[in-house]
């Protein structure tokens, strides 16, 4: 489902010398696989997710997701790729606090080429799969941390993406909510989602059937 070959990312901003954030990363992720990018802060995990998500471009190397080459997409095609293929889940939830749960979940579908009925069906399915349907009318500002992350999962699922990219998703959750989050990801994997989680939370290593990929100083540590 995802094939990275020899991906490098060098930053030139802010440092006198170029900084190699990713060095020769080759990684293949099968459909319905769950991969944990494990590494300390600064090791390059978010940079790698941003390249898979076509939010930034690699300095060299190739990135294939589904059957699409995403390393050199124009901004417009990158935004279509993200909308159609990816769901993002972040540590900080990134919800619109004044909007209801269901309106947050509806946002990614605003420009999708689907009918109103189809959108409603997808929103309902996403709310159910993220176990947050019972709070659909509540403003995001009023949710607990665990509920906010469930709302964020539902938003990521609204477009029925093949791939979920999660960046430190449990960093703001207590251990019980982190556990529930992990269980929800396993359910989504069982539904066929391909999942990549960047994290240093050891809870992910306890999950059955996940592959842990250690990232050290921008390299896969093997
Ligand atoms: N836009 C940027 N410009 C310069 N350096 C960056 C930029 N983005 C990230 N970095 C550097 O790349 C390294 C990896 O960052 P990041 O991928 O965010 O690590 P992680 O997510 O593992 O904590 C860090 O040293 C960070 O400072
Ligand atoms: Mg990070």
JSON list of C-alpha atoms and ligand atoms in Angstrom, two decimals:
[
{"chain": "A", "resi": 1, "resn": "UNK", "atom": "CA", "xyz": [0.00, 0.00, 0.00]},
{"chain": "A", "resi": 2, "resn": "UNK", "atom": "CA", "xyz": [2.87, 2.37, 0.87]},
{"chain": "A", "resi": 3, "resn": "UNK", "atom": "CA", "xyz": [6.34, 2.13, -0.61]},
{"chain": "A", "resi": 4, "resn": "UNK", "atom": "CA", "xyz": [9.12, 4.51, 0.33]},
{"chain": "A", "resi": 5, "resn": "UNK", "atom": "CA", "xyz": [12.42, 4.03, -1.47]},
{"chain": "A", "resi": 6, "resn": "UNK", "atom": "CA", "xyz": [15.59, 5.81, -0.38]},
{"chain": "A", "resi": 7, "resn": "UNK", "atom": "CA", "xyz": [13.77, 8.84, 0.98]},
{"chain": "A", "resi": 8, "resn": "UNK", "atom": "CA", "xyz": [15.98, 11.67, 2.20]},
{"chain": "A", "resi": 9, "resn": "UNK", "atom": "CA", "xyz": [14.93, 15.04, 3.56]},
{"chain": "A", "resi": 10, "resn": "UNK", "atom": "CA", "xyz": [17.40, 17.85, 4.07]},
{"chain": "A", "resi": 11, "resn": "UNK", "atom": "CA", "xyz": [16.44, 21.17, 5.65]},
{"chain": "A", "resi": 12, "resn": "UNK", "atom": "CA", "xyz": [18.41, 24.27, 4.75]},
{"chain": "A", "resi": 13, "resn": "UNK", "atom": "CA", "xyz": [16.56, 26.77, 6.90]},
{"chain": "A", "resi": 14, "resn": "UNK", "atom": "CA", "xyz": [17.73, 28.03, 10.24]},
{"chain": "A", "resi": 15, "resn": "UNK", "atom": "CA", "xyz": [21.01, 26.14, 10.43]},
{"chain": "A", "resi": 16, "resn": "UNK", "atom": "CA", "xyz": [24.39, 27.18, 8.96]},
{"chain": "A", "resi": 17, "resn": "UNK", "atom": "CA", "xyz": [24.81, 23.70, 7.56]},
{"chain": "A", "resi": 18, "resn": "UNK", "atom": "CA", "xyz": [22.14, 21.65, 5.86]},
{"chain": "A", "resi": 19, "resn": "UNK", "atom": "CA", "xyz": [20.36, 19.33, 8.29]},
{"chain": "A", "resi": 20, "resn": "UNK", "atom": "CA", "xyz": [19.53, 15.80, 7.22]},
{"chain": "A", "resi": 21, "resn": "UNK", "atom": "CA", "xyz": [16.25, 15.01, 8.96]},
{"chain": "A", "resi": 22, "resn": "UNK", "atom": "CA", "xyz": [15.68, 11.76, 7.01]},
{"chain": "A", "resi": 23, "resn": "UNK", "atom": "CA", "xyz": [18.45, 9.58, 5.63]},
{"chain": "A", "resi": 24, "resn": "UNK", "atom": "CA", "xyz": [17.79, 6.84, 3.11]},
{"chain": "A", "resi": 25, "resn": "UNK", "atom": "CA", "xyz": [14.46, 5.64, 4.46]},
{"chain": "A", "resi": 26, "resn": "UNK", "atom": "CA", "xyz": [13.06, 2.61, 2.62]},
{"chain": "A", "resi": 27, "resn": "UNK", "atom": "CA", "xyz": [9.85, 1.26, 4.07]},
{"chain": "A", "resi": 28, "resn": "UNK", "atom": "CA", "xyz": [7.05, -0.90, 2.66]},
{"chain": "A", "resi": 29, "resn": "UNK", "atom": "CA", "xyz": [3.71, -1.04, 4.42]},
{"chain": "A", "resi": 30, "resn": "UNK", "atom": "CA", "xyz": [1.12, -3.58, 3.31]},
{"chain": "A", "resi": 31, "resn": "UNK", "atom": "CA", "xyz": [-2.60, -2.86, 3.11]},
{"chain": "A", "resi": 32, "resn": "UNK", "atom": "CA", "xyz": [-4.29, -3.37, 6.53]},
{"chain": "A", "resi": 33, "resn": "UNK", "atom": "CA", "xyz": [-0.95, -3.27, 8.26]},
{"chain": "A", "resi": 34, "resn": "UNK", "atom": "CA", "xyz": [-0.26, -1.15, 11.35]},
{"chain": "A", "resi": 35, "resn": "UNK", "atom": "CA", "xyz": [3.24, 0.27, 11.61]},
{"chain": "A", "resi": 36, "resn": "UNK", "atom": "CA", "xyz": [4.60, 2.11, 14.62]},
{"chain": "A", "resi": 37, "resn": "UNK", "atom": "CA", "xyz": [7.35, 4.67, 13.92]},
{"chain": "A", "resi": 38, "resn": "UNK", "atom": "CA", "xyz": [9.07, 4.71, 17.26]},
{"chain": "A", "resi": 39, "resn": "UNK", "atom": "CA", "xyz": [11.70, 7.22, 18.18]},
{"chain": "A", "resi": 40, "resn": "UNK", "atom": "CA", "xyz": [12.66, 10.00, 20.52]},
{"chain": "A", "resi": 41, "resn": "UNK", "atom": "CA", "xyz": [11.69, 13.60, 19.90]},
{"chain": "A", "resi": 42, "resn": "UNK", "atom": "CA", "xyz": [13.61, 15.01, 16.95]},
{"chain": "A", "resi": 43, "resn": "UNK", "atom": "CA", "xyz": [14.30, 11.64, 15.32]},
{"chain": "A", "resi": 44, "resn": "UNK", "atom": "CA", "xyz": [12.32, 12.52, 12.19]},
{"chain": "A", "resi": 45, "resn": "UNK", "atom": "CA", "xyz": [8.95, 10.83, 12.73]},
{"chain": "A", "resi": 46, "resn": "UNK", "atom": "CA", "xyz": [6.76, 13.84, 11.93]},
{"chain": "A", "resi": 47, "resn": "UNK", "atom": "CA", "xyz": [8.91, 14.70, 8.93]},
{"chain": "A", "resi": 48, "resn": "UNK", "atom": "CA", "xyz": [8.36, 11.19, 7.61]},
{"chain": "A", "resi": 49, "resn": "UNK", "atom": "CA", "xyz": [4.59, 11.39, 8.14]},
{"chain": "A", "resi": 50, "resn": "UNK", "atom": "CA", "xyz": [4.48, 14.77, 6.38]},
{"chain": "A", "resi": 51, "resn": "UNK", "atom": "CA", "xyz": [6.22, 13.27, 3.36]},
{"chain": "A", "resi": 52, "resn": "UNK", "atom": "CA", "xyz": [3.83, 10.29, 3.22]},
{"chain": "A", "resi": 53, "resn": "UNK", "atom": "CA", "xyz": [1.01, 12.81, 3.60]},
{"chain": "A", "resi": 54, "resn": "UNK", "atom": "CA", "xyz": [2.34, 15.00, 0.75]},
{"chain": "A", "resi": 55, "resn": "UNK", "atom": "CA", "xyz": [2.52, 17.94, 3.15]},
{"chain": "A", "resi": 56, "resn": "UNK", "atom": "CA", "xyz": [6.18, 18.24, 2.26]},
{"chain": "A", "resi": 57, "resn": "UNK", "atom": "CA", "xyz": [8.35, 16.80, -0.48]},
{"chain": "A", "resi": 58, "resn": "UNK", "atom": "CA", "xyz": [11.36, 14.55, -0.05]},
{"chain": "A", "resi": 59, "resn": "UNK", "atom": "CA", "xyz": [14.74, 15.93, -1.14]},
{"chain": "A", "resi": 60, "resn": "UNK", "atom": "CA", "xyz": [15.25, 12.63, -2.95]},
{"chain": "A", "resi": 61, "resn": "UNK", "atom": "CA", "xyz": [13.71, 9.20, -3.11]},
{"chain": "A", "resi": 62, "resn": "UNK", "atom": "CA", "xyz": [10.28, 7.93, -4.12]},
{"chain": "A", "resi": 63, "resn": "UNK", "atom": "CA", "xyz": [6.99, 7.71, -2.27]},
{"chain": "A", "resi": 64, "resn": "UNK", "atom": "CA", "xyz": [4.19, 5.55, -3.65]},
{"chain": "A", "resi": 65, "resn": "UNK", "atom": "CA", "xyz": [0.83, 5.35, -1.86]},
{"chain": "A", "resi": 66, "resn": "UNK", "atom": "CA", "xyz": [-1.80, 3.10, -3.39]},
{"chain": "A", "resi": 67, "resn": "UNK", "atom": "CA", "xyz": [-0.68, 3.33, -6.98]},
{"chain": "A", "resi": 68, "resn": "UNK", "atom": "CA", "xyz": [0.05, 7.01, -6.87]},
{"chain": "A", "resi": 69, "resn": "UNK", "atom": "CA", "xyz": [3.47, 8.61, -6.80]},
{"chain": "A", "resi": 70, "resn": "UNK", "atom": "CA", "xyz": [3.12, 11.39, -4.24]},
{"chain": "A", "resi": 71, "resn": "UNK", "atom": "CA", "xyz": [6.65, 12.80, -4.01]},
{"chain": "A", "resi": 72, "resn": "UNK", "atom": "CA", "xyz": [6.18, 15.41, -6.71]},
{"chain": "A", "resi": 73, "resn": "UNK", "atom": "CA", "xyz": [2.48, 16.23, -6.73]},
{"chain": "A", "resi": 74, "resn": "UNK", "atom": "CA", "xyz": [1.39, 19.81, -7.39]},
{"chain": "A", "resi": 75, "resn": "UNK", "atom": "CA", "xyz": [-0.32, 21.53, -4.47]},
{"chain": "A", "resi": 76, "resn": "UNK", "atom": "CA", "xyz": [-3.75, 20.91, -5.99]},
{"chain": "A", "resi": 77, "resn": "UNK", "atom": "CA", "xyz": [-3.13, 17.23, -6.67]},
{"chain": "A", "resi": 78, "resn": "UNK", "atom": "CA", "xyz": [-1.57, 16.84, -3.22]},
{"chain": "A", "resi": 79, "resn": "UNK", "atom": "CA", "xyz": [-4.71, 18.25, -1.62]},
{"chain": "A", "resi": 80, "resn": "UNK", "atom": "CA", "xyz": [-6.90, 15.87, -3.64]},
{"chain": "A", "resi": 81, "resn": "UNK", "atom": "CA", "xyz": [-4.64, 12.97, -2.68]},
{"chain": "A", "resi": 82, "resn": "UNK", "atom": "CA", "xyz": [-4.91, 13.89, 1.01]},
{"chain": "A", "resi": 83, "resn": "UNK", "atom": "CA", "xyz": [-8.68, 14.30, 0.80]},
{"chain": "A", "resi": 84, "resn": "UNK", "atom": "CA", "xyz": [-9.26, 11.02, -1.02]},
{"chain": "A", "resi": 85, "resn": "UNK", "atom": "CA", "xyz": [-6.65, 8.72, 0.48]},
{"chain": "A", "resi": 86, "resn": "UNK", "atom": "CA", "xyz": [-5.62, 9.93, 3.94]},
{"chain": "A", "resi": 87, "resn": "UNK", "atom": "CA", "xyz": [-6.96, 10.59, 7.39]},
{"chain": "A", "resi": 88, "resn": "UNK", "atom": "CA", "xyz": [-4.76, 12.54, 9.82]},
{"chain": "A", "resi": 89, "resn": "UNK", "atom": "CA", "xyz": [-4.90, 12.26, 13.61]},
{"chain": "A", "resi": 90, "resn": "UNK", "atom": "CA", "xyz": [-2.76, 14.59, 15.74]},
{"chain": "A", "resi": 91, "resn": "UNK", "atom": "CA", "xyz": [-1.71, 14.90, 19.35]},
{"chain": "A", "resi": 92, "resn": "UNK", "atom": "CA", "xyz": [-3.49, 18.24, 19.70]},
{"chain": "A", "resi": 93, "resn": "UNK", "atom": "CA", "xyz": [-6.79, 17.00, 18.15]},
{"chain": "A", "resi": 94, "resn": "UNK", "atom": "CA", "xyz": [-7.02, 20.14, 15.92]},
{"chain": "A", "resi": 95, "resn": "UNK", "atom": "CA", "xyz": [-10.77, 20.47, 16.25]},
{"chain": "A", "resi": 96, "resn": "UNK", "atom": "CA", "xyz": [-12.87, 23.58, 15.73]},
{"chain": "A", "resi": 97, "resn": "UNK", "atom": "CA", "xyz": [-13.89, 24.10, 19.35]},
{"chain": "A", "resi": 98, "resn": "UNK", "atom": "CA", "xyz": [-17.04, 26.11, 18.57]},
{"chain": "A", "resi": 99, "resn": "UNK", "atom": "CA", "xyz": [-18.39, 23.54, 16.14]},
{"chain": "A", "resi": 100, "resn": "UNK", "atom": "CA", "xyz": [-20.34, 20.45, 17.13]},
{"chain": "A", "resi": 101, "resn": "UNK", "atom": "CA", "xyz": [-18.81, 17.01, 16.86]},
{"chain": "A", "resi": 102, "resn": "UNK", "atom": "CA", "xyz": [-20.78, 16.24, 13.72]},
{"chain": "A", "resi": 103, "resn": "UNK", "atom": "CA", "xyz": [-19.86, 19.54, 12.07]},
{"chain": "A", "resi": 104, "resn": "UNK", "atom": "CA", "xyz": [-16.18, 18.89, 12.76]},
{"chain": "A", "resi": 105, "resn": "UNK", "atom": "CA", "xyz": [-16.57, 15.48, 11.16]},
{"chain": "A", "resi": 106, "resn": "UNK", "atom": "CA", "xyz": [-18.44, 16.97, 8.18]},
{"chain": "A", "resi": 107, "resn": "UNK", "atom": "CA", "xyz": [-15.73, 19.52, 7.38]},
{"chain": "A", "resi": 108, "resn": "UNK", "atom": "CA", "xyz": [-13.45, 17.28, 5.30]},
{"chain": "A", "resi": 109, "resn": "UNK", "atom": "CA", "xyz": [-16.40, 16.44, 3.04]},
{"chain": "A", "resi": 110, "resn": "UNK", "atom": "CA", "xyz": [-17.30, 20.02, 2.13]},
{"chain": "A", "resi": 111, "resn": "UNK", "atom": "CA", "xyz": [-15.55, 19.92, -1.23]},
{"chain": "A", "resi": 112, "resn": "UNK", "atom": "CA", "xyz": [-15.90, 16.20, -1.84]},
{"chain": "A", "resi": 113, "resn": "UNK", "atom": "CA", "xyz": [-17.74, 15.32, -5.05]},
{"chain": "A", "resi": 114, "resn": "UNK", "atom": "CA", "xyz": [-20.55, 13.42, -3.30]},
{"chain": "A", "resi": 115, "resn": "UNK", "atom": "CA", "xyz": [-24.25, 13.94, -2.68]},
{"chain": "A", "resi": 116, "resn": "UNK", "atom": "CA", "xyz": [-25.71, 15.25, 0.56]},
{"chain": "A", "resi": 117, "resn": "UNK", "atom": "CA", "xyz": [-27.13, 11.80, 1.36]},
{"chain": "A", "resi": 118, "resn": "UNK", "atom": "CA", "xyz": [-23.81, 10.11, 0.73]},
{"chain": "A", "resi": 119, "resn": "UNK", "atom": "CA", "xyz": [-22.11, 12.65, 3.01]},
{"chain": "A", "resi": 120, "resn": "UNK", "atom": "CA", "xyz": [-24.65, 12.01, 5.77]},
{"chain": "A", "resi": 121, "resn": "UNK", "atom": "CA", "xyz": [-24.11, 8.26, 5.47]},
{"chain": "A", "resi": 122, "resn": "UNK", "atom": "CA", "xyz": [-20.34, 8.65, 5.72]},
{"chain": "A", "resi": 123, "resn": "UNK", "atom": "CA", "xyz": [-20.58, 11.00, 8.70]},
{"chain": "A", "resi": 124, "resn": "UNK", "atom": "CA", "xyz": [-22.82, 8.56, 10.55]},
{"chain": "A", "resi": 125, "resn": "UNK", "atom": "CA", "xyz": [-20.50, 5.64, 9.81]},
{"chain": "A", "resi": 126, "resn": "UNK", "atom": "CA", "xyz": [-17.47, 7.65, 10.96]},
{"chain": "A", "resi": 127, "resn": "UNK", "atom": "CA", "xyz": [-19.16, 8.69, 14.21]},
{"chain": "A", "resi": 128, "resn": "UNK", "atom": "CA", "xyz": [-20.13, 5.08, 14.93]},
{"chain": "A", "resi": 129, "resn": "UNK", "atom": "CA", "xyz": [-16.69, 3.69, 14.13]},
{"chain": "A", "resi": 130, "resn": "UNK", "atom": "CA", "xyz": [-15.04, 6.23, 16.42]},
{"chain": "A", "resi": 131, "resn": "UNK", "atom": "CA", "xyz": [-17.57, 5.58, 19.22]},
{"chain": "A", "resi": 132, "resn": "UNK", "atom": "CA", "xyz": [-18.61, 9.21, 19.48]},
{"chain": "A", "resi": 133, "resn": "UNK", "atom": "CA", "xyz": [-22.05, 9.19, 17.84]},
{"chain": "A", "resi": 134, "resn": "UNK", "atom": "CA", "xyz": [-23.76, 9.82, 21.19]},
{"chain": "A", "resi": 135, "resn": "UNK", "atom": "CA", "xyz": [-22.02, 13.23, 21.41]},
{"chain": "A", "resi": 136, "resn": "UNK", "atom": "CA", "xyz": [-22.71, 14.33, 17.86]},
{"chain": "A", "resi": 137, "resn": "UNK", "atom": "CA", "xyz": [-24.57, 17.52, 18.80]},
{"chain": "A", "resi": 138, "resn": "UNK", "atom": "CA", "xyz": [-22.10, 18.60, 21.50]},
{"chain": "A", "resi": 139, "resn": "UNK", "atom": "CA", "xyz": [-19.64, 21.44, 20.87]},
{"chain": "A", "resi": 140, "resn": "UNK", "atom": "CA", "xyz": [-16.05, 20.17, 20.70]},
{"chain": "A", "resi": 141, "resn": "UNK", "atom": "CA", "xyz": [-15.03, 22.63, 23.43]},
{"chain": "A", "resi": 142, "resn": "UNK", "atom": "CA", "xyz": [-17.17, 20.69, 25.91]},
{"chain": "A", "resi": 143, "resn": "UNK", "atom": "CA", "xyz": [-15.63, 17.26, 25.24]},
{"chain": "A", "resi": 144, "resn": "UNK", "atom": "CA", "xyz": [-13.11, 15.47, 27.44]},
{"chain": "A", "resi": 145, "resn": "UNK", "atom": "CA", "xyz": [-9.65, 14.73, 26.00]},
{"chain": "A", "resi": 146, "resn": "UNK", "atom": "CA", "xyz": [-10.57, 11.16, 25.16]},
{"chain": "A", "resi": 147, "resn": "UNK", "atom": "CA", "xyz": [-13.77, 12.30, 23.46]},
{"chain": "A", "resi": 148, "resn": "UNK", "atom": "CA", "xyz": [-11.89, 14.96, 21.49]},
{"chain": "A", "resi": 149, "resn": "UNK", "atom": "CA", "xyz": [-9.56, 12.32, 20.13]},
{"chain": "A", "resi": 150, "resn": "UNK", "atom": "CA", "xyz": [-12.55, 10.15, 19.21]},
{"chain": "A", "resi": 151, "resn": "UNK", "atom": "CA", "xyz": [-14.03, 13.13, 17.38]},
{"chain": "A", "resi": 152, "resn": "UNK", "atom": "CA", "xyz": [-10.69, 13.53, 15.58]},
{"chain": "A", "resi": 153, "resn": "UNK", "atom": "CA", "xyz": [-10.77, 9.84, 14.61]},
{"chain": "A", "resi": 154, "resn": "UNK", "atom": "CA", "xyz": [-14.29, 10.29, 13.23]},
{"chain": "A", "resi": 155, "resn": "UNK", "atom": "CA", "xyz": [-13.15, 13.33, 11.23]},
{"chain": "A", "resi": 156, "resn": "UNK", "atom": "CA", "xyz": [-10.23, 11.32, 9.84]},
{"chain": "A", "resi": 157, "resn": "UNK", "atom": "CA", "xyz": [-12.67, 8.55, 8.84]},
{"chain": "A", "resi": 158, "resn": "UNK", "atom": "CA", "xyz": [-15.24, 10.82, 7.18]},
{"chain": "A", "resi": 159, "resn": "UNK", "atom": "CA", "xyz": [-13.73, 10.53, 3.74]},
{"chain": "A", "resi": 160, "resn": "UNK", "atom": "CA", "xyz": [-13.37, 6.75, 4.19]},
{"chain": "A", "resi": 161, "resn": "UNK", "atom": "CA", "xyz": [-9.60, 6.94, 3.61]},
{"chain": "A", "resi": 162, "resn": "UNK", "atom": "CA", "xyz": [-7.45, 3.88, 2.96]},
{"chain": "A", "resi": 163, "resn": "UNK", "atom": "CA", "xyz": [-4.61, 5.21, 5.11]},
{"chain": "A", "resi": 164, "resn": "UNK", "atom": "CA", "xyz": [-4.58, 6.74, 8.60]},
{"chain": "A", "resi": 165, "resn": "UNK", "atom": "CA", "xyz": [-1.54, 8.78, 9.66]},
{"chain": "A", "resi": 166, "resn": "UNK", "atom": "CA", "xyz": [-1.33, 9.42, 13.41]},
{"chain": "A", "resi": 167, "resn": "UNK", "atom": "CA", "xyz": [1.25, 11.77, 14.97]},
{"chain": "A", "resi": 168, "resn": "UNK", "atom": "CA", "xyz": [1.75, 11.26, 18.73]},
{"chain": "A", "resi": 169, "resn": "UNK", "atom": "CA", "xyz": [-1.98, 10.54, 19.02]},
{"chain": "A", "resi": 170, "resn": "UNK", "atom": "CA", "xyz": [-1.93, 9.53, 22.70]},
{"chain": "A", "resi": 171, "resn": "UNK", "atom": "CA", "xyz": [0.36, 12.30, 23.96]},
{"chain": "A", "resi": 172, "resn": "UNK", "atom": "CA", "xyz": [-2.54, 14.19, 25.51]},
{"chain": "A", "resi": 173, "resn": "UNK", "atom": "CA", "xyz": [-4.51, 11.17, 26.72]},
{"chain": "A", "resi": 174, "resn": "UNK", "atom": "CA", "xyz": [-4.44, 9.39, 30.08]},
{"chain": "A", "resi": 175, "resn": "UNK", "atom": "CA", "xyz": [-3.57, 5.69, 30.02]},
{"chain": "A", "resi": 176, "resn": "UNK", "atom": "CA", "xyz": [-7.19, 4.53, 29.94]},
{"chain": "A", "resi": 177, "resn": "UNK", "atom": "CA", "xyz": [-8.04, 6.74, 26.98]},
{"chain": "A", "resi": 178, "resn": "UNK", "atom": "CA", "xyz": [-4.77, 5.81, 25.29]},
{"chain": "A", "resi": 179, "resn": "UNK", "atom": "CA", "xyz": [-5.77, 2.16, 25.60]},
{"chain": "A", "resi": 180, "resn": "UNK", "atom": "CA", "xyz": [-9.22, 2.89, 24.15]},
{"chain": "A", "resi": 181, "resn": "UNK", "atom": "CA", "xyz": [-7.58, 4.79, 21.30]},
{"chain": "A", "resi": 182, "resn": "UNK", "atom": "CA", "xyz": [-5.34, 1.80, 20.52]},
{"chain": "A", "resi": 183, "resn": "UNK", "atom": "CA", "xyz": [-8.31, -0.58, 20.61]},
{"chain": "A", "resi": 184, "resn": "UNK", "atom": "CA", "xyz": [-10.13, 1.70, 18.18]},
{"chain": "A", "resi": 185, "resn": "UNK", "atom": "CA", "xyz": [-7.14, 1.65, 15.80]},
{"chain": "A", "resi": 186, "resn": "UNK", "atom": "CA", "xyz": [-7.11, -2.16, 15.92]},
{"chain": "A", "resi": 187, "resn": "UNK", "atom": "CA", "xyz": [-10.81, -2.19, 15.00]},
{"chain": "A", "resi": 188, "resn": "UNK", "atom": "CA", "xyz": [-10.07, 0.13, 12.08]},
{"chain": "A", "resi": 189, "resn": "UNK", "atom": "CA", "xyz": [-7.24, -2.08, 10.91]},
{"chain": "A", "resi": 190, "resn": "UNK", "atom": "CA", "xyz": [-9.67, -5.00, 10.96]},
{"chain": "A", "resi": 191, "resn": "UNK", "atom": "CA", "xyz": [-11.85, -2.93, 8.62]},
{"chain": "A", "resi": 192, "resn": "UNK", "atom": "CA", "xyz": [-8.92, -2.74, 6.22]},
{"chain": "A", "resi": 193, "resn": "UNK", "atom": "CA", "xyz": [-7.30, 0.57, 7.07]},
{"chain": "A", "resi": 194, "resn": "UNK", "atom": "CA", "xyz": [-3.55, 0.88, 6.70]},
{"chain": "A", "resi": 195, "resn": "UNK", "atom": "CA", "xyz": [-2.25, 2.72, 9.75]},
{"chain": "A", "resi": 196, "resn": "UNK", "atom": "CA", "xyz": [1.00, 4.49, 10.54]},
{"chain": "A", "resi": 197, "resn": "UNK", "atom": "CA", "xyz": [1.56, 5.86, 14.04]},
{"chain": "A", "resi": 198, "resn": "UNK", "atom": "CA", "xyz": [4.49, 8.09, 14.99]},
{"chain": "A", "resi": 199, "resn": "UNK", "atom": "CA", "xyz": [4.93, 7.85, 18.74]},
{"chain": "A", "resi": 200, "resn": "UNK", "atom": "CA", "xyz": [7.20, 7.29, 21.68]},
{"chain": "A", "resi": 201, "resn": "UNK", "atom": "CA", "xyz": [4.33, 5.89, 23.78]},
{"chain": "A", "resi": 202, "resn": "UNK", "atom": "CA", "xyz": [5.30, 2.29, 24.74]},
{"chain": "A", "resi": 203, "resn": "UNK", "atom": "CA", "xyz": [1.62, 1.27, 24.80]},
{"chain": "A", "resi": 204, "resn": "UNK", "atom": "CA", "xyz": [1.74, 0.73, 21.02]},
{"chain": "A", "resi": 205, "resn": "UNK", "atom": "CA", "xyz": [4.41, -1.95, 21.35]},
{"chain": "A", "resi": 206, "resn": "UNK", "atom": "CA", "xyz": [2.02, -4.04, 23.45]},
{"chain": "A", "resi": 207, "resn": "UNK", "atom": "CA", "xyz": [-0.52, -4.31, 20.62]},
{"chain": "A", "resi": 208, "resn": "UNK", "atom": "CA", "xyz": [-0.92, -7.55, 18.79]},
{"chain": "A", "resi": 209, "resn": "UNK", "atom": "CA", "xyz": [0.20, -7.80, 15.20]},
{"chain": "A", "resi": 210, "resn": "UNK", "atom": "CA", "xyz": [1.78, -4.37, 14.87]},
{"chain": "A", "resi": 211, "resn": "UNK", "atom": "CA", "xyz": [5.22, -3.77, 13.36]},
{"chain": "A", "resi": 212, "resn": "UNK", "atom": "CA", "xyz": [7.51, -1.46, 15.27]},
{"chain": "A", "resi": 213, "resn": "UNK", "atom": "CA", "xyz": [9.98, 0.48, 13.11]},
{"chain": "A", "resi": 214, "resn": "UNK", "atom": "CA", "xyz": [12.62, 2.25, 15.22]},
{"chain": "A", "resi": 215, "resn": "UNK", "atom": "CA", "xyz": [13.71, 5.64, 13.89]},
{"chain": "A", "resi": 216, "resn": "UNK", "atom": "CA", "xyz": [17.05, 6.98, 15.12]},
{"chain": "A", "resi": 217, "resn": "UNK", "atom": "CA", "xyz": [18.49, 10.26, 13.81]},
{"chain": "A", "resi": 218, "resn": "UNK", "atom": "CA", "xyz": [16.46, 10.08, 10.62]},
{"chain": "A", "resi": 219, "resn": "UNK", "atom": "CA", "xyz": [17.31, 6.48, 9.83]},
{"chain": "A", "resi": 220, "resn": "UNK", "atom": "CA", "xyz": [15.53, 3.20, 10.27]},
{"chain": "A", "resi": 221, "resn": "UNK", "atom": "CA", "xyz": [17.49, 1.44, 12.98]},
{"chain": "A", "resi": 222, "resn": "UNK", "atom": "CA", "xyz": [17.79, -2.19, 12.01]},
{"chain": "B", "resi": 1, "resn": "LIG", "atom": "N1", "xyz": [10.96, 22.89, 8.52]},
{"chain": "B", "resi": 1, "resn": "LIG", "atom": "C1", "xyz": [12.08, 22.53, 9.19]},
{"chain": "B", "resi": 1, "resn": "LIG", "atom": "N2", "xyz": [13.22, 23.23, 9.04]},
{"chain": "B", "resi": 1, "resn": "LIG", "atom": "C2", "xyz": [14.37, 22.86, 9.68]},
{"chain": "B", "resi": 1, "resn": "LIG", "atom": "N3", "xyz": [14.46, 21.78, 10.49]},
{"chain": "B", "resi": 1, "resn": "LIG", "atom": "C3", "xyz": [13.34, 21.04, 10.67]},
{"chain": "B", "resi": 1, "resn": "LIG", "atom": "C4", "xyz": [12.10, 21.37, 10.05]},
{"chain": "B", "resi": 1, "resn": "LIG", "atom": "N4", "xyz": [11.17, 20.44, 10.41]},
{"chain": "B", "resi": 1, "resn": "LIG", "atom": "C5", "xyz": [11.81, 19.59, 11.24]},
{"chain": "B", "resi": 1, "resn": "LIG", "atom": "N5", "xyz": [13.10, 19.94, 11.39]},
{"chain": "B", "resi": 1, "resn": "LIG", "atom": "C6", "xyz": [14.12, 19.22, 12.19]},
{"chain": "B", "resi": 1, "resn": "LIG", "atom": "O1", "xyz": [14.12, 17.87, 11.81]},
{"chain": "B", "resi": 1, "resn": "LIG", "atom": "C7", "xyz": [14.31, 17.01, 12.93]},
{"chain": "B", "resi": 1, "resn": "LIG", "atom": "C8", "xyz": [13.20, 15.99, 12.99]},
{"chain": "B", "resi": 1, "resn": "LIG", "atom": "O2", "xyz": [11.99, 16.65, 13.37]},
{"chain": "B", "resi": 1, "resn": "LIG", "atom": "P1", "xyz": [10.61, 15.87, 13.52]},
{"chain": "B", "resi": 1, "resn": "LIG", "atom": "O3", "xyz": [10.36, 15.10, 12.27]},
{"chain": "B", "resi": 1, "resn": "LIG", "atom": "O4", "xyz": [9.59, 16.85, 13.93]},
{"chain": "B", "resi": 1, "resn": "LIG", "atom": "O5", "xyz": [10.95, 14.84, 14.70]},
{"chain": "B", "resi": 1, "resn": "LIG", "atom": "P2", "xyz": [9.96, 14.00, 15.63]},
{"chain": "B", "resi": 1, "resn": "LIG", "atom": "O6", "xyz": [8.59, 14.08, 15.06]},
{"chain": "B", "resi": 1, "resn": "LIG", "atom": "O7", "xyz": [10.54, 12.62, 15.62]},
{"chain": "B", "resi": 1, "resn": "LIG", "atom": "O8", "xyz": [10.05, 14.61, 16.99]},
{"chain": "B", "resi": 1, "resn": "LIG", "atom": "C9", "xyz": [14.39, 17.92, 14.14]},
{"chain": "B", "resi": 1, "resn": "LIG", "atom": "O9", "xyz": [15.75, 18.12, 14.48]},
{"chain": "B", "resi": 1, "resn": "LIG", "atom": "C10", "xyz": [13.76, 19.21, 13.68]},
{"chain": "B", "resi": 1, "resn": "LIG", "atom": "O10", "xyz": [14.29, 20.31, 14.33]},
{"chain": "B", "resi": 2, "resn": "LIG", "atom": "MG1", "xyz": [6.91, 14.75, 15.90]}
]
